Structure formats: C-alpha cells, structure tokens
Amino acid sequence: MDTVARLTILLFIISSLIHHISSSQTIRLPSEASISTSYCDSWRLAVETNNVGQWKQIPARCVESVAEYMIGEKYESDCEVVGKFSAEFVKGVTVGGDGRDAWVFDIDETLLSNVPYYQDVGFGSKIFNETSFNDWVNLADAPALPASLSFYRKLQELGFTIFLLTGRSEHQRNVTEANLLFAGYRNWERLILRGASDQGKSATSYKSEKRQELMSEGYRIHGSSGDQWSDLWGYAVSTRSFKLPNPMYFIG
Amino acid sequence: MDTVARLTILLFIISSLIHHISSSQTIRLPSEASISTSYCDSWRLAVETNNVGQWKQIPARCVESVAEYMIGEKYESDCEVVGKFSAEFVKGVTVGGDGRDAWVFDIDETLLSNVPYYQDVGFGSKIFNETSFNDWVNLADAPALPASLSFYRKLQELGFTIFLLTGRSEHQRNVTEANLLFAGYRNWERLILRGASDQGKSATSYKSEKRQELMSEGYRIHGSSGDQWSDLWGYAVSTRSFKLPNPMYFIG
C-alpha cells in the first residue's frame, strides 16, 4: 500500500500540473489576432461614422473580422437596434389622412441583404465587380433584412406612404420588383431607379434630387433609412435619418 | 502491482473527467450579461451614427458597458483610428503660404477629455448637471486626448491654422485657455466661445455661423474634428469631417 500511496500522490501532482497549465493558457499577452480585432472594430466604427472617406476594399487584415461581424449576431443586433429607434421615432409622428406622410428606403443592405453574394466574393475584400453583382441581382434571390421588413410593415400599419429609392439601374426594375416581393415587401408607392439622365451623378446628388421631387409633389418625408450616408445626406433631407451598418462597401 | 495498475486507471479517468467538466464550461448559453453587452454595443453604434436622436441619459443597463468602453482600450483605439484617417486625409491637402488653410477643433471630448469628471458622475447615467460640470471645468485639469494632441501637432507642422470652436461660454475663456496649455496645446489662432448673442442657439446653428464667418474671412476649412454631429453638420461645413466617439452625452 506504500507504493500505491506514493503513486496516488504522484498522479495527483501530475493531474494538478496539467490542469494548471491548461488553465493558465487563458491568461496571455494579446495575440496578433486580438490586436487586429481591436483595430478592425475601430476601423468598422470609422466606416460607420464616415471617417474613412472614400474606400474601395476592406483592409486585408480585417476581412475575417468583417466576415465574422456580418455572419454572426452583431450585424443582426445592430440592425435591430436601428429598427427599434426608427420605430420609437415614428411613434411621435402624426400621420394625416392625405397619404402624404412618407418614408424613403434604400434597397441594397437596407431592405434586401446581399450577404449571400458578398460571402462568395470575400465580403468586400476585392474591388467591386459590377458584372458578377448584376448576375446576382438578376437571380432576385436576396433575402430581407428582418429588422427592416418588420419596420417597413409597421410603417404601413401606421399609414405611411413608402418610397424606394435605389442606385440600381432602371434596367433592373423587373428583377428588383420580383426580389422585393420574394423577400416579403408589398405595396410600396413608387420604386425609383436610376434612369438614363441619372447616370454619372453621385449617389448623394441623385438621391437628393429625387427627394426634392417628392417634396415638390407635397410629400412630407419624415424619415429615410439607408446603409450609406449618401442615402441620407445632401439636400431635401428627411426629418430623421437612420443609418444601417455596412462594413462591406462604400458608395459616395 | 495489480492494485497499482487499477488505481492508476481510476485516477486517469477521474482526472480526465475533471478536465472535461472544466473545459465544457466554456460552451454555454449566452448569459444575461452578454445579451446586455451585445445590446449596449449596438446602442453605442446607434449613438455614434446619430440613430438615437436626442438623448439625455445612458440606458441604465448600459452604464457598466459604457464605463468599460471609456476606461478600457476600445475608446483609445477608436480615437487613434480617427486620428489615423484624419492624418491620411491631410497628407493630400496642399497647404498654401497664405495661412488660410484651416482646421476647426471642438474642445470637450475632442481635444480635452472629461472622463475623470464623468467617471465620478456615473458616465452619463445621470442627467447633465451644469453646476458640477462647471466646477470641474474651473479646475482646468482635463487631460488631452492623446490621439487628438498628436494630430493637432501634425497639423501645425504642416502649416495649418487652427481654430478652436466650443460650446463653452465666454465666461470660461481663461480656465479653458489654462486647461488647453496644461494639456499640451499651443499656438491656436483663435478660441471661439459662446458669447452673449450666441446663447440659446442650437450647437449646429452656432457652430455653422462661426464657420461661415471664418470662411468669409477667407479661411479654407479643410477639416473639422468633433465628438458630436452638431460640431460637424449644418452649413459652411468643412471639406471633411471627423467624428470622435462619445457615448456619454449628446449635444444637439
């Protein structure tokens, strides 16, 4: 029994050591990955607050972090909170009976999600490829952003008139309508796409002009929702603007 | 040795079980704390993108999360990345020899940090108390935001003319100057504070007016830095605007 006792103590020490080593792995210096995550989180905030200016690609070291953000729960949570504050704002808006209380929605990354496409092309790590993106658009397969669909429906219940104002081209009208219906959107008042005369204009100018036209028709644009500041800034801006997150691409 | 062998196997099994149990604790359902963190991160993004609208207090459940953000490395990292993109932008600006190439800085939470004050009053969890804040301002003890001080110095090396445009009152001129010097700022061109005729104006109107006056004097305002959108929006806006983070309070 003396051998057994000694062996027991030895095994106990070894087991404790193993456990100690495995626990101590949780206390370590920040790895390169975690330094990069912290930079990439700050880069993402800088994108959302328009501090980065015009940009064409995600920084190479942030591709993984953006992928994780878009696919994980954070993007969904961020969109839900935008929806929550949009809904809180409209609670305070008095909707008249004349059908002139309006809301303007952008489409891509606002009503529809192109994440399935961007997942295939590295989440914005490569320069935008118009051909492959248009192929994706033609599938009319983009799902709804759940928080936006839910807010869209709430607006309709409240009696708002809904305008869709997109940088997509007039040539894409049919597939865009088909996609919106497929994703669950119904009964918008008007879908405004870039016509021949709008080509070459900046997104900010084109969208401001179109909002101006709506205002001239007598619509009161209480709010706009978009994932780009160019959906929201410029002139003829709505009373309140709601910026949805988008760290995958920039439109100026 | 038969007993020894059996005991060894038994101890091995126990040790493995203990290890398994301790490892499996890392796989668990999200706790209330982590759900709240995710909401508070999204709330913070909503604040930074101006989706929350006018707000007076941090939501009670986010006080801890905001405290952690402000005191931890994230706030510092976010400010550094704003500094990095500001510096990248100015690299492309041609500075003439006429002293008219200008930059406009806000002061509180832009050049100077009031975190020591906000730490004492719950990081914005309580309604703003003008009396206690003014007592703090009178101490002239606010440290510099390191990333802003470094960018400020870079602008001076490049030959920019620097204007400080703050919502602080004209009565606070002396303590504000003393504090700026204490924090390491030197050689600004002009410190603009709210005079008697500026009282009651919104921050956006007051700051737009003052930028307009600078432009009328012939200054080319290439950039503005501020922690509030009211530092940056309105009219007579600078070529580029840089939004520093601030989840502690809102100024409209």
XYZ file of C-alpha atoms in Angstrom:
504
model
C 0.000 0.000 0.000
C 3.034 2.228 0.412
C 3.695 2.081 -3.349
C 0.010 2.790 -4.023
C 0.039 5.846 -1.726
C 3.169 7.276 -3.357
C 1.798 6.633 -6.840
C -1.505 8.297 -5.879
C 0.309 11.423 -4.694
C 2.453 11.461 -7.868
C -0.601 11.153 -10.108
C -2.387 13.858 -8.144
C 0.572 16.219 -8.666
C 0.729 15.428 -12.410
C -3.016 15.916 -12.801
C -2.857 19.258 -10.948
C 0.036 20.388 -13.112
C -1.809 19.508 -16.310
C -4.840 21.360 -15.079
C -2.751 24.375 -14.083
C -1.040 24.529 -17.473
C -4.321 24.229 -19.337
C -5.958 26.967 -17.191
C -3.029 29.351 -17.482
C -3.466 29.433 -21.262
C -6.356 31.778 -20.700
C -4.005 34.391 -19.209
C -1.772 35.536 -22.002
C -0.499 38.582 -23.791
C -2.757 39.928 -26.551
C -2.175 37.852 -29.651
C -1.731 39.376 -33.105
C -5.295 38.229 -33.829
C -6.741 40.185 -30.899
C -4.756 43.342 -31.750
C -6.121 43.043 -35.271
C -9.679 42.558 -33.949
C -9.400 45.722 -31.908
C -8.088 47.652 -34.953
C -10.813 46.187 -37.146
C -13.562 47.075 -34.664
C -12.243 50.648 -34.677
C -11.996 50.595 -38.474
C -15.618 49.458 -38.649
C -16.728 52.320 -36.378
C -14.691 54.738 -38.517
C -16.513 53.448 -41.615
C -19.926 53.828 -39.962
C -19.174 57.420 -38.893
C -17.795 58.290 -42.354
C -14.267 58.953 -41.081
C -12.598 56.688 -43.624
C -13.724 58.744 -46.618
C -13.942 57.006 -49.974
C -12.741 53.429 -49.736
C -12.739 50.575 -52.215
C -11.733 47.494 -50.260
C -11.751 46.222 -46.699
C -8.193 46.274 -45.283
C -6.747 42.786 -45.837
C -6.278 42.181 -42.126
C -9.945 42.955 -41.410
C -11.566 40.555 -43.878
C -12.005 37.833 -41.287
C -13.336 40.278 -38.711
C -15.875 41.735 -41.175
C -16.945 38.227 -42.208
C -17.464 37.328 -38.560
C -19.436 40.526 -37.975
C -21.722 40.024 -40.980
C -22.421 36.344 -40.359
C -22.526 36.467 -36.569
C -25.069 38.047 -34.261
C -23.583 41.545 -34.124
C -24.790 42.728 -37.522
C -28.272 41.441 -36.771
C -28.266 43.082 -33.346
C -27.036 46.399 -34.786
C -29.799 46.360 -37.428
C -32.426 45.514 -34.814
C -31.409 48.464 -32.661
C -31.647 50.794 -35.694
C -35.152 49.384 -36.241
C -36.020 49.963 -32.605
C -35.018 53.656 -32.727
C -36.774 54.147 -36.080
C -39.937 52.687 -34.551
C -39.600 54.913 -31.478
C -39.337 57.968 -33.709
C -42.431 57.155 -35.774
C -44.484 56.715 -32.613
C -44.238 60.501 -32.251
C -45.203 61.314 -35.859
C -48.798 62.330 -36.518
C -49.941 60.692 -39.741
C -52.534 62.764 -41.578
C -55.258 61.304 -43.750
C -53.923 62.718 -47.024
C -51.391 59.958 -47.789
C -48.532 62.469 -47.876
C -46.639 61.199 -44.820
C -43.718 59.456 -46.421
C -40.700 57.308 -45.683
C -37.840 56.682 -48.101
C -35.978 53.375 -48.099
C -32.800 52.477 -49.899
C -32.787 48.862 -51.123
C -29.394 47.098 -51.024
C -28.206 46.369 -47.482
C -31.286 48.260 -46.266
C -34.368 46.293 -47.344
C -32.522 43.440 -49.069
C -29.379 41.698 -47.914
C -26.654 40.836 -50.422
C -24.683 38.912 -47.825
C -25.057 35.633 -49.768
C -23.306 37.333 -52.711
C -20.634 39.066 -50.624
C -19.934 35.839 -48.788
C -18.886 34.342 -52.131
C -16.614 37.244 -53.075
C -14.748 37.767 -49.803
C -17.010 40.323 -48.058
C -15.734 43.385 -49.872
C -12.072 42.390 -49.771
C -11.943 42.621 -53.564
C -12.723 45.581 -55.822
C -16.440 45.717 -56.686
C -17.220 43.616 -59.763
C -20.282 45.032 -61.490
C -20.767 42.032 -63.792
C -20.867 39.415 -61.067
C -23.002 41.659 -58.833
C -25.521 42.190 -61.644
C -25.649 38.424 -62.192
C -26.557 38.101 -58.514
C -29.184 40.871 -58.791
C -30.744 39.052 -61.753
C -31.326 35.992 -59.577
C -33.781 38.104 -57.494
C -32.788 35.916 -54.609
C -31.666 38.384 -51.923
C -33.366 37.835 -48.560
C -34.944 40.629 -46.496
C -33.110 42.236 -43.591
C -35.517 41.022 -40.903
C -35.410 44.221 -38.813
C -36.135 46.352 -41.904
C -39.018 44.172 -43.065
C -40.573 44.406 -39.653
C -40.159 48.212 -39.553
C -41.500 48.519 -43.129
C -44.653 46.679 -42.106
C -45.061 48.837 -39.019
C -44.899 51.975 -41.190
C -47.636 50.610 -43.427
C -49.846 49.804 -40.445
C -49.405 53.407 -39.326
C -50.439 54.721 -42.759
C -47.096 55.917 -44.125
C -46.535 56.108 -47.879
C -43.371 54.246 -48.809
C -40.880 55.178 -51.494
C -37.989 53.001 -52.549
C -35.023 54.988 -53.829
C -32.145 52.902 -55.136
C -28.925 53.343 -57.063
C -29.878 50.281 -59.123
C -30.497 50.981 -62.793
C -33.876 51.296 -64.500
C -32.899 48.149 -66.456
C -33.115 46.223 -63.205
C -36.701 47.237 -62.419
C -38.319 43.855 -63.063
C -35.828 41.730 -61.143
C -35.806 44.268 -58.306
C -39.596 44.141 -58.002
C -39.513 40.358 -58.153
C -36.856 40.235 -55.453
C -38.719 42.631 -53.161
C -41.887 40.546 -53.476
C -39.945 37.335 -52.910
C -38.472 38.865 -49.721
C -41.899 39.841 -48.387
C -42.219 43.550 -49.261
C -45.598 44.746 -50.538
C -47.476 47.885 -51.547
C -44.730 50.459 -51.924
C -45.962 53.653 -53.561
C -43.130 54.003 -56.072
C -39.840 52.336 -56.906
C -37.331 54.939 -58.103
C -34.286 53.659 -60.025
C -31.510 55.491 -61.865
C -32.778 56.409 -65.313
C -30.639 57.367 -68.307
C -30.444 61.003 -67.146
C -29.288 59.997 -63.648
C -26.235 58.069 -64.809
C -22.951 59.635 -63.764
C -24.451 61.612 -60.872
C -23.118 60.992 -57.378
C -25.444 58.972 -55.183
C -25.887 61.982 -52.889
C -26.946 64.278 -55.779
C -29.198 61.719 -57.423
C -30.976 60.840 -54.184
C -31.297 64.464 -53.049
C -32.865 65.399 -56.402
C -35.378 62.588 -56.123
C -36.302 63.514 -52.545
C -36.672 67.112 -53.662
C -39.126 65.980 -56.367
C -41.140 64.049 -53.799
C -41.287 67.106 -51.552
C -42.410 69.220 -54.520
C -45.250 66.735 -55.002
C -46.289 67.539 -51.444
C -44.884 64.556 -49.592
C -43.635 65.107 -46.044
C -40.564 62.873 -45.781
C -40.398 62.100 -42.087
C -37.605 59.584 -42.358
C -35.083 57.835 -44.558
C -33.330 54.533 -43.985
C -30.106 53.625 -45.732
C -26.799 51.867 -45.211
C -24.778 54.671 -46.866
C -24.523 58.285 -45.776
C -25.110 59.134 -49.453
C -28.643 57.740 -48.948
C -29.245 60.274 -46.200
C -27.161 63.430 -46.715
C -27.267 66.169 -49.324
C -30.306 68.430 -49.601
C -34.037 67.843 -49.196
C -33.123 65.604 -46.285
C -35.808 63.919 -44.249
C -36.663 64.957 -40.704
C -34.748 61.978 -39.310
C -32.208 59.704 -40.969
C -31.434 56.149 -39.948
C -28.061 54.694 -40.874
C -27.868 50.934 -41.116
C -24.432 49.344 -40.780
C -22.412 48.249 -43.780
C -18.698 47.486 -43.499
C -18.577 45.685 -46.892
C -18.609 48.562 -49.354
C -18.802 52.328 -49.741
C -20.942 54.391 -52.136
C -20.160 58.119 -52.292
C 1.138 -4.100 -8.945
C -2.334 -5.182 -9.943
C -3.831 -2.746 -7.381
C -1.448 -0.033 -8.556
C -2.478 -0.509 -12.190
C -6.177 -0.370 -11.331
C -5.682 2.734 -9.181
C -3.713 4.400 -11.991
C -6.515 3.805 -14.480
C -9.095 5.078 -11.975
C -7.132 8.269 -11.301
C -6.643 8.807 -15.030
C -10.379 8.591 -15.595
C -11.118 10.996 -12.709
C -8.504 13.470 -13.954
C -9.943 13.330 -17.497
C -13.438 13.868 -16.181
C -12.389 16.911 -14.144
C -10.640 18.323 -17.181
C -13.655 17.655 -19.389
C -16.038 19.353 -16.948
C -13.796 22.399 -16.597
C -13.426 22.707 -20.394
C -17.111 22.322 -21.102
C -17.852 25.398 -19.008
C -16.712 27.474 -21.966
C -19.647 26.196 -24.007
C -22.754 27.710 -22.505
C -25.835 29.672 -23.384
C -25.428 33.469 -23.553
C -25.777 34.929 -20.073
C -27.948 37.981 -19.350
C -24.727 39.995 -19.082
C -23.612 39.019 -22.573
C -27.030 39.760 -24.091
C -26.859 43.181 -22.439
C -23.306 43.733 -23.780
C -24.474 42.958 -27.269
C -27.419 45.387 -26.899
C -25.158 48.055 -25.439
C -22.600 47.676 -28.239
C -25.423 48.162 -30.730
C -26.765 51.100 -28.718
C -23.307 52.681 -28.802
C -23.109 52.277 -32.602
C -26.612 53.770 -32.874
C -25.429 56.763 -30.837
C -22.340 57.232 -32.999
C -24.388 57.127 -36.211
C -26.977 59.531 -34.779
C -29.798 56.974 -34.895
C -30.830 57.501 -31.287
C -31.830 61.130 -31.808
C -31.818 63.417 -28.788
C -30.979 61.505 -25.637
C -30.313 62.619 -22.086
C -29.035 59.559 -20.268
C -27.305 56.285 -20.999
C -29.817 53.400 -20.664
C -29.432 52.036 -17.117
C -28.412 48.598 -18.336
C -25.564 50.075 -20.432
C -23.814 52.116 -17.744
C -21.341 49.360 -16.958
C -20.671 48.707 -20.631
C -20.048 52.415 -21.361
C -17.759 52.672 -18.312
C -15.797 49.672 -19.561
C -15.583 51.169 -23.049
C -14.378 54.579 -21.852
C -11.817 53.263 -19.377
C -10.627 50.279 -21.390
C -8.625 50.163 -24.596
C -11.523 50.418 -27.037
C -12.149 54.135 -26.672
C -8.447 54.843 -27.070
C -8.215 52.580 -30.106
C -11.301 54.186 -31.703
C -9.825 57.676 -31.188
C -6.468 56.582 -32.612
C -8.102 55.254 -35.768
C -9.959 58.568 -36.218
C -6.575 60.298 -35.859
C -5.058 57.943 -38.425
C -7.719 58.705 -41.051
C -7.543 62.456 -40.306
C -3.775 62.308 -40.845
C -4.207 60.345 -44.076
C -6.601 62.986 -45.366
C -4.310 65.928 -44.612
C -1.446 64.229 -46.459
C -3.383 65.001 -49.631
C -4.103 68.670 -48.794
C -1.854 71.299 -50.380
C -1.107 73.957 -47.792
C -0.553 77.383 -49.358
C 1.720 80.014 -47.876
C -1.063 82.461 -47.006
C -2.014 80.985 -43.636
C -5.596 80.434 -44.770
C -5.592 76.622 -44.684
C -7.617 75.941 -41.584
C -8.805 73.185 -39.293
C -11.571 73.540 -36.710
C -11.480 71.577 -33.475
C -14.165 71.201 -30.872
C -12.777 71.053 -27.315
C -14.653 68.760 -24.903
C -14.185 65.050 -25.725
C -12.232 66.181 -28.796
C -9.072 67.939 -27.592
C -9.713 67.542 -23.854
C -11.067 64.516 -22.058
C -13.636 64.941 -19.295
C -13.513 61.260 -18.424
C -12.182 61.999 -14.893
C -15.348 64.069 -14.284
C -17.737 61.599 -15.916
C -16.173 58.739 -14.001
C -17.324 60.472 -10.803
C -20.885 61.042 -12.000
C -21.663 57.631 -13.496
C -20.539 58.121 -17.110
C -23.634 59.915 -18.325
C -26.092 57.727 -16.445
C -27.490 60.827 -14.716
C -28.988 63.976 -16.226
C -26.284 66.552 -17.041
C -25.545 68.770 -14.033
C -24.274 72.129 -15.261
C -23.104 73.289 -11.833
C -20.909 70.297 -11.082
C -19.590 70.239 -14.663
C -18.652 73.936 -14.458
C -16.856 73.255 -11.174
C -14.845 70.621 -12.997
C -14.135 72.999 -15.933
C -12.872 75.594 -13.452
C -10.227 73.160 -12.225
C -8.630 73.352 -15.729
C -7.490 69.821 -15.084
C -8.806 67.860 -18.085
C -6.116 65.793 -19.822
C -5.576 65.780 -23.592
C -6.976 63.022 -25.783
C -3.587 61.627 -26.863
C -4.617 60.889 -30.466
C -6.010 64.418 -30.882
C -2.934 66.102 -29.396
C -0.744 64.166 -31.768
C -2.905 65.072 -34.777
C -3.061 68.734 -33.656
C 0.736 68.872 -33.617
C 0.931 67.238 -37.038
C -1.397 69.919 -38.464
C 0.848 72.651 -37.060
C 3.941 71.049 -38.575
C 2.147 71.069 -41.920
C 1.314 74.771 -41.586
C -2.425 74.621 -40.870
C -4.120 77.447 -38.991
C -6.068 76.082 -36.061
C -9.384 77.324 -34.727
C -11.000 76.066 -31.545
C -14.779 76.281 -31.627
C -16.512 75.278 -28.417
C -19.940 75.393 -26.834
C -18.303 76.582 -23.615
C -19.254 80.083 -22.562
C -17.160 83.249 -22.990
C -17.001 83.348 -19.157
C -14.913 80.205 -19.269
C -12.251 81.649 -21.595
C -9.460 81.905 -19.014
C -9.861 78.467 -17.475
C -10.262 76.946 -20.941
C -7.011 78.509 -22.142
C -5.267 77.411 -18.962
C -6.559 73.876 -19.409
C -5.516 73.679 -23.060
C -2.000 74.832 -22.171
C -1.849 72.401 -19.246
C -2.825 69.582 -21.617
C -0.084 70.496 -24.109
C -1.901 72.520 -26.783
C -0.107 75.592 -28.131
C -0.458 78.309 -30.776
C -4.063 78.079 -31.841
C -5.123 81.020 -33.977
C -8.374 81.765 -32.169
C -10.506 80.300 -29.402
C -14.182 80.859 -30.148
C -16.634 80.529 -27.256
C -20.368 81.229 -26.979
C -20.822 84.938 -26.413
C -23.941 86.637 -25.056
C -25.535 86.733 -28.526
C -24.905 83.004 -29.096
C -26.816 81.844 -26.018
C -29.954 79.877 -26.829
C -28.819 78.880 -30.322
C -28.537 75.194 -31.134
C -24.967 73.920 -31.281
C -25.388 73.218 -35.006
C -26.530 76.798 -35.761
C -23.931 78.452 -33.538
C -21.066 76.411 -34.976
C -22.249 76.774 -38.578
C -22.434 80.577 -38.148
C -18.921 80.710 -36.768
C -17.532 78.543 -39.577
C -19.340 80.774 -42.052
C -17.611 83.809 -40.539
C -14.220 82.112 -40.863
C -14.924 81.313 -44.493
C -15.952 84.931 -45.086
C -12.560 85.941 -43.684
C -11.006 83.820 -46.426
C -10.136 80.682 -44.490
C -10.342 77.374 -46.327
C -11.677 74.942 -43.719
C -10.293 71.620 -44.873
C -11.432 69.675 -41.853
C -13.311 69.665 -38.573
C -12.950 67.298 -35.644
C -15.665 66.847 -33.061
C -17.344 64.245 -30.884
C -20.875 65.487 -31.717
C -22.530 65.617 -35.120
C -23.575 69.155 -34.161
C -19.856 70.042 -34.363
C -19.770 68.891 -37.969
C -23.184 69.285 -39.639
C -25.218 72.303 -40.618
C -23.954 74.749 -43.236
C -20.474 76.070 -44.071
C -19.264 72.535 -43.428
C -15.610 71.682 -43.891
C -14.340 69.548 -46.759
C -14.010 66.547 -44.445
C -15.483 65.910 -41.021
C -14.071 63.598 -38.394
C -16.392 62.232 -35.731
C -14.775 61.158 -32.486
C -16.698 58.688 -30.331
C -18.723 59.803 -27.318
C -21.285 57.510 -25.718
C -21.532 59.628 -22.531
C -23.673 62.553 -23.641
C -25.475 64.150 -26.574
C -25.474 67.785 -27.708
C -27.978 68.708 -30.411
